[in-house]
Amino acid sequence: MTDTDVIQSYVHDEAEWAPYGAPLLVVRPRSTDEIQVVVKACIEFGVPLVTRGAGTGLSGGANALDGCVVVSTDAMKTIREINTSEHLAVVEPGVVNDILRAACAEHGLWYPPDPASSPWSTIGGNVATNAGGLCCVKYGVTRDYVLGMTVVTGTGEIVHLGRRTAKGVAGYDLTGLMVGSEGTLGVITEVTVRLRPMQEPERTVAGYFASVVDAGKAVAAVAASGVIPSALELIDRHCLAAVDAWKNMGLSVDADVVLLGRSDASGMAGEHEASEMLRCFEEAGATWAAQSTDQDEADALFSARRLAYPALERLGPVLTEDVCVPKAAVPEMLERIEAAAVANDVLIANIAHAGDGNLHPLISTPIGDDEARTRAQSAFDQIIADALDLGGTVTGEHGVGLLKKGGLSAELEPAVVEMHRSVKKALDPHHIFNPGKVFD
Amino acid sequence: MTDTDVIQSYVHDEAEWAPYGAPLLVVRPRSTDEIQVVVKACIEFGVPLVTRGAGTGLSGGANALDGCVVVSTDAMKTIREINTSEHLAVVEPGVVNDILRAACAEHGLWYPPDPASSPWSTIGGNVATNAGGLCCVKYGVTRDYVLGMTVVTGTGEIVHLGRRTAKGVAGYDLTGLMVGSEGTLGVITEVTVRLRPMQEPERTVAGYFASVVDAGKAVAAVAASGVIPSALELIDRHCLAAVDAWKNMGLSVDADVVLLGRSDASGMAGEHEASEMLRCFEEAGATWAAQSTDQDEADALFSARRLAYPALERLGPVLTEDVCVPKAAVPEMLERIEAAAVANDVLIANIAHAGDGNLHPLISTPIGDDEARTRAQSAFDQIIADALDLGGTVTGEHGVGLLKKGGLSAELEPAVVEMHRSVKKALDPHHIFNPGKVFD
């Protein structure tokens, strides 16, 4: 597709503040072989290639470059296999996360990785960014579920990496290297993922707190208690209000922050985990806390968590952070985020995979206010510096893309960035895959 | 150390059949800085460097090369940190697996990876080979527990890879790439591992079977049942007899094969898992099966499992397989192993992490019988071909080293091997790290 109007929906992801260019064309291949043709052509003509899934990324990783070919995987939506004996599925990259999860559920199986974008984002995009989600605190990230993949390489070859067996150490973990490489090392054309038996029904514990810092203390207390919740999410009043203004869910609560903990342990163990979480919430100063007896109410709170980002986006440009800090540092980090908001005179809403220490301060600015954007950028930089100062990382799950490139060089030693360049050069010798993303 | 007598204990690992050379010298550094000095010297003088932990490897990965420097990590045994809030430990590479596990237990924490060599093998070696163990069926392999590491690189620099946070996607997963790279990409001088809360007490289900194939059917049935046991081990009568002959544990049982299943789920869930395993064992034709009520008896059976390899070694040279096949293919693979024993007139004993489909046929030959060695090699090659034919891998957890190099090239596409070479060249530009291991 070359029509400028048509390709407008393929030129950037959801990272509103990241720059993007004008592609030469957009292709929508239907097979690995077709992708190979595209890659070979890009090698031959020295044209950069940007792969994209649903474009729900938040770092600009899928943004088009001037004169590039955009490879959209949205025509490759086939679930090739769901194997109940080996607990694995084989899917094309354009399969939407929730579609795969629903298909697995029909077989009593579960694909855990659940980024908040799961109704829209694709497995290919999830793999390319090593997407996280709500489940990670107990069940890990996308990388933990990728067994193998088909890739069109930087020399234009179709290769099969990884395995279908439970274990395997024949050679380097090139599968794991591809996961999270944000389209810079090849085009992923098929993915084999590991599945788990269906999750047990969850118990939900909700807590209201008068400050993000008190909520942070509750998070640190849960971490120290030894309980591994199946989710531990934080959502502040700005986000609840934004969701409510949009969906009219009657959510606004008389609290600054809500913490949502879940346990999927069965029987007495689940009862124990829920009461431990409740104890941690109360001892950290919750103004109200209880185990939810109403599943609809609990589901509504989790829906609000998932809708927080698009709800805030309706109110104006949002600059999204994705810092991840040691769990014990969550209270201090939340305090510093508040300080950054005050110092820079910007509104910062908070959602967080709190149990992982993965915080998403959302820096919101009024539409068309350029001065506010400058102040937001300054707050963004301050938060990144604070996260690194506390022993954290600049990106827990969204990826580096364009927005976190500065953060990556601040986080990694120059010799480590140099190792990245060496690996990139080794596997993408013609330098066609998403050049200029992640690192220069 | 250069004294030929002294360095004899540093020139090979436990892969009795793998060749080894005469090193120039063996060094026992005490710090990352000292290792850096050694690496820089090797770069300067173009001398190959072979890193070794305890030398319990079974593929020849740590075997000395002629004229190389052997870097032994056995003087670097400090556990630097056990962090109860972040659930992580920071250790030097020479720390023995069981020592770390015991130290974690004192804090109510658990480092799951438990290769059968855990009383002797080191974390550095476990990481270099991505070691597995009994826990893997439920808790994964070493890679799943490595958060970060310090490495002396192929350019002689000290770098810090990975992170201390629960999640992180800043750049390529170079930590994961180093795990399982068998000393070919750098020297690992410190490791940060993830810990879990202490495991719950386990229930044990034992089953006796008249044939390995019946036991294999039980394994496939457990996999299909949705139960994820905390261990599912197979041990045959040859191994039980060898352990008994050595340790006089009174183990020999009136069965060809014993399956040992464990569940660490708590309360009713554990009861349910144990009874499901029991049902699978019985339906597959167990001649006797029961949930063990005697913890000592259960522990004795698991000890026998761990001692099987050294017990067999006492009887003559053992050639160890490490194939891993899809779980549904376990009965067929066990049948083919029996056929390979008959066709080649060799004794093949079996131990297996059966729940993972990871089988360890142990091809045993009489001491000094060269013809038997030739037949054993033929059986070894046949088993590798069969595993690949069934969609398996040549090595589930022992690594490629020298013994599985042929297997690796049979398993991986030439273009994938070429990717390995490119990555090796990128990160080890002077070609000093364990050259000739894993692939040529």
Coordinates of N, CA and C in Angstrom, one line a residue, chain B residues 197-372:
Chain B
P197 N 9.8 -18.2 47.7 CA 9.6 -18.6 49.0 C 9.8 -20.1 49.2
M198 N 10.1 -20.5 50.4 CA 10.4 -21.9 50.6 C 9.3 -22.8 50.1
Q199 N 9.7 -23.9 49.5 CA 8.7 -24.8 49.0 C 7.9 -25.5 50.1
E200 N 6.6 -25.8 49.8 CA 5.8 -26.5 50.8 C 6.2 -27.9 50.9
P201 N 6.0 -28.6 52.0 CA 6.3 -30.0 52.1 C 5.6 -30.8 50.9
E202 N 6.4 -31.8 50.4 CA 5.9 -32.5 49.2 C 5.2 -33.9 49.6
R203 N 4.2 -34.2 48.8 CA 3.7 -35.6 48.9 C 4.4 -36.4 47.8
T204 N 4.7 -37.7 48.0 CA 5.4 -38.5 47.1 C 4.4 -39.7 46.6
V205 N 4.4 -39.9 45.3 CA 3.7 -41.0 44.8 C 4.7 -41.9 44.1
A206 N 4.7 -43.2 44.5 CA 5.7 -44.1 43.8 C 4.9 -45.1 43.0
G207 N 5.4 -45.5 41.8 CA 4.8 -46.5 41.0 C 5.8 -47.5 40.5
Y208 N 5.5 -48.8 40.5 CA 6.4 -49.8 39.9 C 5.8 -50.2 38.6
F209 N 6.6 -50.4 37.6 CA 6.1 -50.8 36.3 C 7.0 -52.0 35.8
A210 N 6.3 -52.8 35.0 CA 7.0 -54.0 34.4 C 7.8 -53.6 33.2
S211 N 7.6 -52.4 32.7 CA 8.5 -52.0 31.5 C 8.6 -50.5 31.5
V212 N 9.7 -50.1 30.9 CA 9.9 -48.6 30.7 C 8.8 -48.0 29.9
V213 N 8.2 -48.8 29.0 CA 7.2 -48.3 28.1 C 5.9 -48.0 28.9
D214 N 5.5 -48.9 29.8 CA 4.4 -48.6 30.6 C 4.6 -47.4 31.5
A215 N 5.8 -47.3 32.0 CA 6.1 -46.1 32.8 C 6.0 -44.8 31.9
G216 N 6.5 -44.9 30.7 CA 6.4 -43.8 29.8 C 4.9 -43.4 29.5
K217 N 4.0 -44.4 29.5 CA 2.6 -44.1 29.3 C 2.1 -43.4 30.5
A218 N 2.5 -43.7 31.6 CA 2.1 -43.0 32.9 C 2.5 -41.6 32.8
V219 N 3.7 -41.3 32.3 CA 4.3 -40.0 32.2 C 3.4 -39.2 31.2
A220 N 3.1 -39.8 30.1 CA 2.3 -39.1 29.1 C 0.9 -38.8 29.7
A221 N 0.4 -39.7 30.5 CA -1.0 -39.5 31.1 C -0.9 -38.4 32.1
V222 N 0.1 -38.3 32.9 CA 0.2 -37.2 33.9 C 0.3 -35.8 33.1
A223 N 1.1 -35.8 32.0 CA 1.2 -34.6 31.2 C -0.2 -34.1 30.7
A224 N -1.0 -35.1 30.2 CA -2.3 -34.8 29.7 C -3.3 -34.5 30.8
S225 N -3.1 -34.9 32.0 CA -4.1 -34.7 33.1 C -4.2 -33.2 33.5
G226 N -3.1 -32.4 33.2 CA -3.2 -31.0 33.7 C -2.5 -30.8 35.0
V227 N -2.1 -31.9 35.7 CA -1.3 -31.8 36.9 C 0.1 -31.4 36.6
I228 N 0.6 -30.4 37.3 CA 2.1 -30.2 37.1 C 2.8 -30.6 38.4
P229 N 3.4 -31.8 38.3 CA 4.0 -32.3 39.6 C 5.3 -31.5 39.9
S230 N 5.7 -31.5 41.1 CA 6.9 -30.7 41.5 C 8.1 -31.6 41.2
A231 N 7.9 -32.8 40.9 CA 9.0 -33.7 40.3 C 8.3 -34.9 39.7
L232 N 8.9 -35.5 38.6 CA 8.4 -36.7 38.1 C 9.5 -37.4 37.5
E233 N 10.1 -38.3 38.3 CA 11.4 -39.0 37.9 C 11.2 -40.4 37.6
L234 N 12.0 -40.9 36.7 CA 12.0 -42.3 36.4 C 13.4 -42.9 36.7
I235 N 13.4 -44.1 37.3 CA 14.7 -44.8 37.5 C 14.5 -46.2 37.3
D236 N 15.4 -46.9 36.5 CA 15.1 -48.3 36.2 C 15.9 -49.2 37.1
R237 N 15.7 -50.5 36.9 CA 16.2 -51.4 37.9 C 17.8 -51.5 37.8
H238 N 18.4 -51.2 36.6 CA 19.8 -51.2 36.5 C 20.4 -50.2 37.5
C239 N 19.8 -49.0 37.5 CA 20.3 -47.9 38.3 C 20.0 -48.2 39.8
L240 N 18.8 -48.8 40.1 CA 18.6 -49.1 41.5 C 19.6 -50.1 42.0
A241 N 19.9 -51.1 41.2 CA 20.8 -52.2 41.6 C 22.2 -51.6 41.8
A242 N 22.6 -50.7 40.9 CA 23.9 -50.1 41.0 C 24.1 -49.3 42.3
V243 N 23.0 -48.5 42.6 CA 23.1 -47.7 43.8 C 23.1 -48.6 45.0
D244 N 22.3 -49.7 45.0 CA 22.2 -50.6 46.1 C 23.6 -51.3 46.3
A245 N 24.2 -51.7 45.2 CA 25.5 -52.4 45.3 C 26.5 -51.5 46.0
W246 N 26.4 -50.2 45.8 CA 27.3 -49.2 46.3 C 27.0 -48.8 47.7
K247 N 25.7 -48.4 47.9 CA 25.3 -47.8 49.2 C 24.5 -48.8 50.1
N248 N 24.2 -49.9 49.6 CA 23.5 -50.9 50.4 C 22.2 -50.3 51.1
M249 N 21.4 -49.7 50.2 CA 20.2 -49.0 50.8 C 19.0 -49.9 50.8
G250 N 19.2 -51.2 50.3 CA 18.0 -52.1 50.3 C 16.9 -51.6 49.4
L251 N 17.3 -51.2 48.2 CA 16.4 -50.5 47.3 C 15.8 -51.4 46.3
S252 N 16.5 -52.5 45.9 CA 16.1 -53.3 44.8 C 14.7 -53.7 44.9
V253 N 14.0 -53.4 43.9 CA 12.5 -53.6 43.9 C 12.1 -54.6 42.9
D254 N 11.0 -55.2 43.1 CA 10.5 -56.2 42.2 C 9.8 -55.6 41.0
A255 N 10.6 -54.7 40.3 CA 10.0 -54.0 39.1 C 11.1 -53.6 38.2
D256 N 10.7 -53.4 36.9 CA 11.7 -53.0 36.0 C 12.0 -51.5 36.1
V257 N 11.0 -50.8 36.5 CA 11.1 -49.3 36.5 C 10.3 -48.7 37.7
V258 N 10.8 -47.7 38.3 CA 10.1 -47.0 39.3 C 9.9 -45.6 38.8
L259 N 8.6 -45.1 39.0 CA 8.3 -43.7 38.8 C 8.1 -43.0 40.1
L260 N 8.7 -41.8 40.3 CA 8.5 -41.1 41.5 C 7.9 -39.7 41.2
G261 N 6.6 -39.5 41.6 CA 6.0 -38.2 41.4 C 5.9 -37.5 42.7
R262 N 6.0 -36.2 42.6 CA 5.8 -35.4 43.8 C 4.8 -34.2 43.5
S263 N 4.1 -33.8 44.6 CA 3.3 -32.6 44.5 C 3.6 -31.7 45.7
D264 N 3.9 -30.4 45.5 CA 4.1 -29.5 46.6 C 3.0 -28.5 46.7
A265 N 1.8 -28.8 46.0 CA 0.6 -28.0 46.2 C 0.2 -28.2 47.7
S266 N -0.4 -27.2 48.2 CA -0.8 -27.4 49.7 C -2.2 -27.8 49.8
G267 N -2.5 -28.4 51.0 CA -3.8 -28.8 51.3 C -4.5 -29.8 50.3
M268 N -5.8 -29.5 50.1 CA -6.6 -30.3 49.2 C -6.0 -30.4 47.8
A269 N -5.4 -29.3 47.3 CA -4.9 -29.3 46.0 C -3.8 -30.3 45.9
G270 N -2.9 -30.4 46.9 CA -1.9 -31.4 46.9 C -2.4 -32.8 46.9
E271 N -3.5 -33.0 47.7 CA -4.1 -34.3 47.8 C -4.7 -34.7 46.5
H272 N -5.3 -33.7 45.8 CA -5.9 -33.9 44.5 C -4.8 -34.3 43.5
E273 N -3.7 -33.6 43.5 CA -2.6 -33.9 42.5 C -2.0 -35.2 42.7
A274 N -1.8 -35.6 44.0 CA -1.3 -36.9 44.3 C -2.2 -38.0 43.8
S275 N -3.5 -37.8 44.1 CA -4.4 -38.9 43.7 C -4.6 -39.0 42.1
E276 N -4.4 -37.8 41.5 CA -4.4 -37.8 40.0 C -3.2 -38.6 39.5
M277 N -2.1 -38.3 40.0 CA -0.9 -39.1 39.6 C -1.0 -40.6 39.8
L278 N -1.6 -40.9 41.0 CA -1.8 -42.3 41.3 C -2.7 -42.9 40.3
R279 N -3.8 -42.2 39.9 CA -4.7 -42.8 38.9 C -4.0 -43.0 37.6
C280 N -3.1 -42.0 37.2 CA -2.4 -42.1 35.9 C -1.5 -43.3 36.0
F281 N -0.8 -43.5 37.1 CA 0.2 -44.6 37.2 C -0.6 -45.9 37.1
E282 N -1.8 -46.0 37.8 CA -2.5 -47.3 37.8 C -3.1 -47.6 36.4
E283 N -3.6 -46.6 35.8 CA -4.3 -46.8 34.4 C -3.2 -47.1 33.4
A284 N -2.0 -46.7 33.6 CA -0.9 -47.0 32.6 C -0.4 -48.4 32.9
G285 N -0.9 -49.1 33.9 CA -0.5 -50.5 34.1 C 0.6 -50.7 35.2
A286 N 0.6 -49.8 36.2 CA 1.6 -50.0 37.3 C 1.3 -51.3 38.0
T287 N 2.4 -52.1 38.3 CA 2.2 -53.3 39.1 C 1.9 -53.0 40.5
W288 N 2.4 -51.9 41.0 CA 2.1 -51.4 42.3 C 2.2 -49.9 42.3
A289 N 1.4 -49.2 43.0 CA 1.5 -47.8 43.1 C 0.8 -47.3 44.4
A290 N 1.4 -46.3 45.1 CA 0.8 -45.8 46.3 C 1.4 -44.4 46.6
Q291 N 0.6 -43.7 47.4 CA 1.2 -42.5 47.9 C 2.0 -42.8 49.2
S292 N 3.2 -42.4 49.2 CA 4.1 -42.8 50.3 C 3.7 -42.1 51.6
T293 N 3.6 -42.9 52.6 CA 3.3 -42.3 53.9 C 4.6 -42.2 54.8
D294 N 5.6 -42.7 54.2 CA 6.9 -42.7 54.9 C 7.9 -41.8 54.3
Q295 N 8.1 -40.6 54.9 CA 9.0 -39.6 54.3 C 10.4 -40.2 54.1
D296 N 10.9 -41.0 55.0 CA 12.3 -41.5 54.9 C 12.4 -42.4 53.6
E297 N 11.4 -43.2 53.5 CA 11.4 -44.1 52.3 C 11.4 -43.3 51.0
A298 N 10.5 -42.3 51.0 CA 10.5 -41.4 49.8 C 11.8 -40.7 49.5
D299 N 12.4 -40.2 50.6 CA 13.7 -39.6 50.5 C 14.8 -40.5 50.0
A300 N 14.7 -41.8 50.4 CA 15.7 -42.8 50.0 C 15.6 -43.0 48.5
L301 N 14.4 -43.1 48.0 CA 14.2 -43.3 46.6 C 14.7 -42.1 45.8
F302 N 14.5 -40.9 46.2 CA 15.0 -39.7 45.5 C 16.6 -39.6 45.6
S303 N 17.1 -40.1 46.8 CA 18.6 -40.1 46.9 C 19.1 -41.1 45.9
A304 N 18.4 -42.2 45.7 CA 18.9 -43.2 44.7 C 18.9 -42.6 43.3
R305 N 17.9 -41.8 43.0 CA 17.8 -41.1 41.8 C 19.1 -40.2 41.6
R306 N 19.5 -39.5 42.6 CA 20.6 -38.6 42.5 C 21.9 -39.4 42.4
L307 N 22.0 -40.5 43.0 CA 23.2 -41.3 43.1 C 23.4 -42.2 41.9
A308 N 22.4 -42.3 41.0 CA 22.4 -43.3 39.9 C 23.6 -43.1 39.0
Y309 N 23.9 -41.9 38.7 CA 25.0 -41.7 37.7 C 26.4 -42.1 38.3
P310 N 26.8 -41.6 39.5 CA 28.0 -42.0 40.0 C 28.1 -43.6 40.4
A311 N 26.9 -44.1 40.7 CA 26.9 -45.6 41.0 C 27.2 -46.4 39.8
L312 N 26.6 -46.0 38.7 CA 26.8 -46.7 37.4 C 28.3 -46.5 37.0
E313 N 28.8 -45.3 37.2 CA 30.2 -45.0 36.8 C 31.2 -46.0 37.4
R314 N 30.8 -46.4 38.6 CA 31.7 -47.4 39.3 C 31.9 -48.7 38.6
L315 N 30.9 -49.0 37.8 CA 30.9 -50.3 37.1 C 31.6 -50.3 35.7
G316 N 32.0 -49.1 35.3 CA 32.7 -49.0 34.0 C 32.3 -47.7 33.3
P317 N 33.0 -47.4 32.2 CA 32.7 -46.2 31.5 C 31.3 -46.0 31.1
V318 N 30.7 -44.8 31.3 CA 29.3 -44.6 31.0 C 29.2 -43.4 30.0
L319 N 28.5 -43.7 28.9 CA 28.2 -42.6 27.9 C 26.8 -42.1 28.2
T320 N 26.7 -40.9 28.5 CA 25.4 -40.3 29.0 C 24.7 -39.6 27.9
E321 N 23.4 -40.0 27.7 CA 22.6 -39.2 26.8 C 21.8 -38.2 27.6
D322 N 21.2 -37.3 26.9 CA 20.4 -36.2 27.6 C 19.3 -35.7 26.7
V323 N 18.8 -36.6 25.9 CA 17.7 -36.2 24.9 C 16.5 -35.7 25.6
C324 N 15.8 -34.8 25.0 CA 14.5 -34.4 25.6 C 13.5 -34.4 24.4
V325 N 12.4 -35.1 24.7 CA 11.3 -35.2 23.6 C 10.0 -34.7 24.1
P326 N 9.1 -34.4 23.2 CA 7.7 -34.0 23.6 C 7.2 -35.1 24.6
K327 N 6.4 -34.7 25.6 CA 6.0 -35.6 26.6 C 5.2 -36.8 26.1
A328 N 4.4 -36.5 25.0 CA 3.6 -37.6 24.5 C 4.4 -38.6 23.8
A329 N 5.7 -38.3 23.5 CA 6.6 -39.2 22.8 C 7.4 -40.0 23.7
V330 N 7.3 -39.8 25.0 CA 8.1 -40.5 26.0 C 8.0 -42.0 25.9
P331 N 6.8 -42.6 25.8 CA 6.8 -44.1 25.6 C 7.5 -44.6 24.4
E332 N 7.3 -43.9 23.3 CA 7.9 -44.3 22.0 C 9.4 -44.2 22.1
M333 N 9.9 -43.1 22.8 CA 11.3 -42.9 22.9 C 12.0 -43.9 23.8
L334 N 11.3 -44.3 24.8 CA 11.8 -45.3 25.7 C 11.9 -46.7 25.0
E335 N 10.9 -46.9 24.2 CA 10.9 -48.1 23.4 C 12.1 -48.2 22.4
R336 N 12.4 -47.0 21.8 CA 13.5 -46.9 20.8 C 14.8 -47.1 21.5
I337 N 14.9 -46.6 22.8 CA 16.1 -46.7 23.6 C 16.4 -48.2 23.8
E338 N 15.3 -48.9 24.2 CA 15.5 -50.4 24.4 C 15.9 -51.1 23.1
A339 N 15.3 -50.6 22.0 CA 15.7 -51.2 20.7 C 17.2 -51.0 20.4
A340 N 17.6 -49.7 20.7 CA 19.0 -49.4 20.4 C 20.0 -50.3 21.3
A341 N 19.6 -50.6 22.5 CA 20.4 -51.4 23.4 C 20.5 -52.8 22.8
V342 N 19.4 -53.4 22.4 CA 19.4 -54.7 21.8 C 20.2 -54.7 20.5
A343 N 19.9 -53.7 19.6 CA 20.6 -53.7 18.3 C 22.1 -53.6 18.4
N344 N 22.5 -52.9 19.5 CA 24.0 -52.7 19.6 C 24.6 -53.6 20.7
D345 N 23.8 -54.4 21.3 CA 24.3 -55.3 22.3 C 25.1 -54.6 23.4
V346 N 24.4 -53.6 24.0 CA 25.0 -52.8 25.1 C 24.0 -52.7 26.2
L347 N 24.5 -52.5 27.4 CA 23.6 -52.3 28.6 C 23.2 -50.8 28.6
I348 N 21.9 -50.5 28.5 CA 21.5 -49.1 28.7 C 20.6 -49.0 29.9
A349 N 21.1 -48.3 30.9 CA 20.3 -48.0 32.1 C 19.5 -46.7 31.9
N350 N 18.4 -46.5 32.6 CA 17.6 -45.3 32.3 C 17.3 -44.5 33.6
I351 N 17.7 -43.3 33.7 CA 17.1 -42.4 34.6 C 16.5 -41.2 33.8
A352 N 15.5 -40.6 34.3 CA 14.9 -39.6 33.4 C 14.1 -38.5 34.3
H353 N 14.3 -37.3 33.9 CA 13.3 -36.3 34.4 C 12.1 -36.4 33.5
A354 N 11.3 -37.5 33.8 CA 10.3 -38.0 32.9 C 9.3 -37.0 32.6
G355 N 8.9 -36.2 33.6 CA 7.9 -35.2 33.5 C 8.2 -34.1 32.4
D356 N 9.5 -33.9 32.2 CA 9.9 -33.0 31.2 C 10.2 -33.7 29.8
G357 N 10.0 -35.0 29.8 CA 10.5 -35.7 28.6 C 12.0 -35.7 28.4
N358 N 12.7 -35.4 29.5 CA 14.2 -35.4 29.4 C 14.7 -36.7 29.9
L359 N 15.2 -37.5 29.0 CA 15.7 -38.8 29.3 C 17.2 -38.9 29.4
H360 N 17.7 -39.7 30.3 CA 19.1 -39.9 30.4 C 19.4 -41.4 30.3
P361 N 19.4 -41.9 29.1 CA 19.9 -43.3 28.9 C 21.4 -43.3 29.2
L362 N 21.8 -44.2 30.1 CA 23.2 -44.3 30.4 C 23.8 -45.6 29.8
I363 N 24.6 -45.4 28.8 CA 25.2 -46.5 28.1 C 26.4 -47.0 28.8
S364 N 26.4 -48.1 29.4 CA 27.4 -48.6 30.3 C 28.2 -49.7 29.6
T365 N 29.5 -49.6 29.7 CA 30.4 -50.6 29.0 C 31.4 -51.2 30.1
P366 N 31.8 -52.4 29.9 CA 32.8 -53.0 30.8 C 34.1 -52.2 30.7
I367 N 34.8 -52.2 31.8 CA 36.1 -51.5 31.8 C 37.1 -52.2 30.8
G368 N 37.7 -51.4 29.9 CA 38.7 -51.9 29.0 C 38.2 -52.6 27.8
D369 N 36.9 -52.6 27.6 CA 36.3 -53.3 26.4 C 36.1 -52.4 25.3
D370 N 37.1 -52.3 24.4 CA 37.1 -51.3 23.3 C 35.9 -51.6 22.3
E371 N 35.7 -52.9 22.1 CA 34.6 -53.2 21.1 C 33.2 -52.7 21.7
A372 N 33.1 -52.9 23.0 CA 31.8 -52.4 23.6 C 31.7 -50.9 23.4

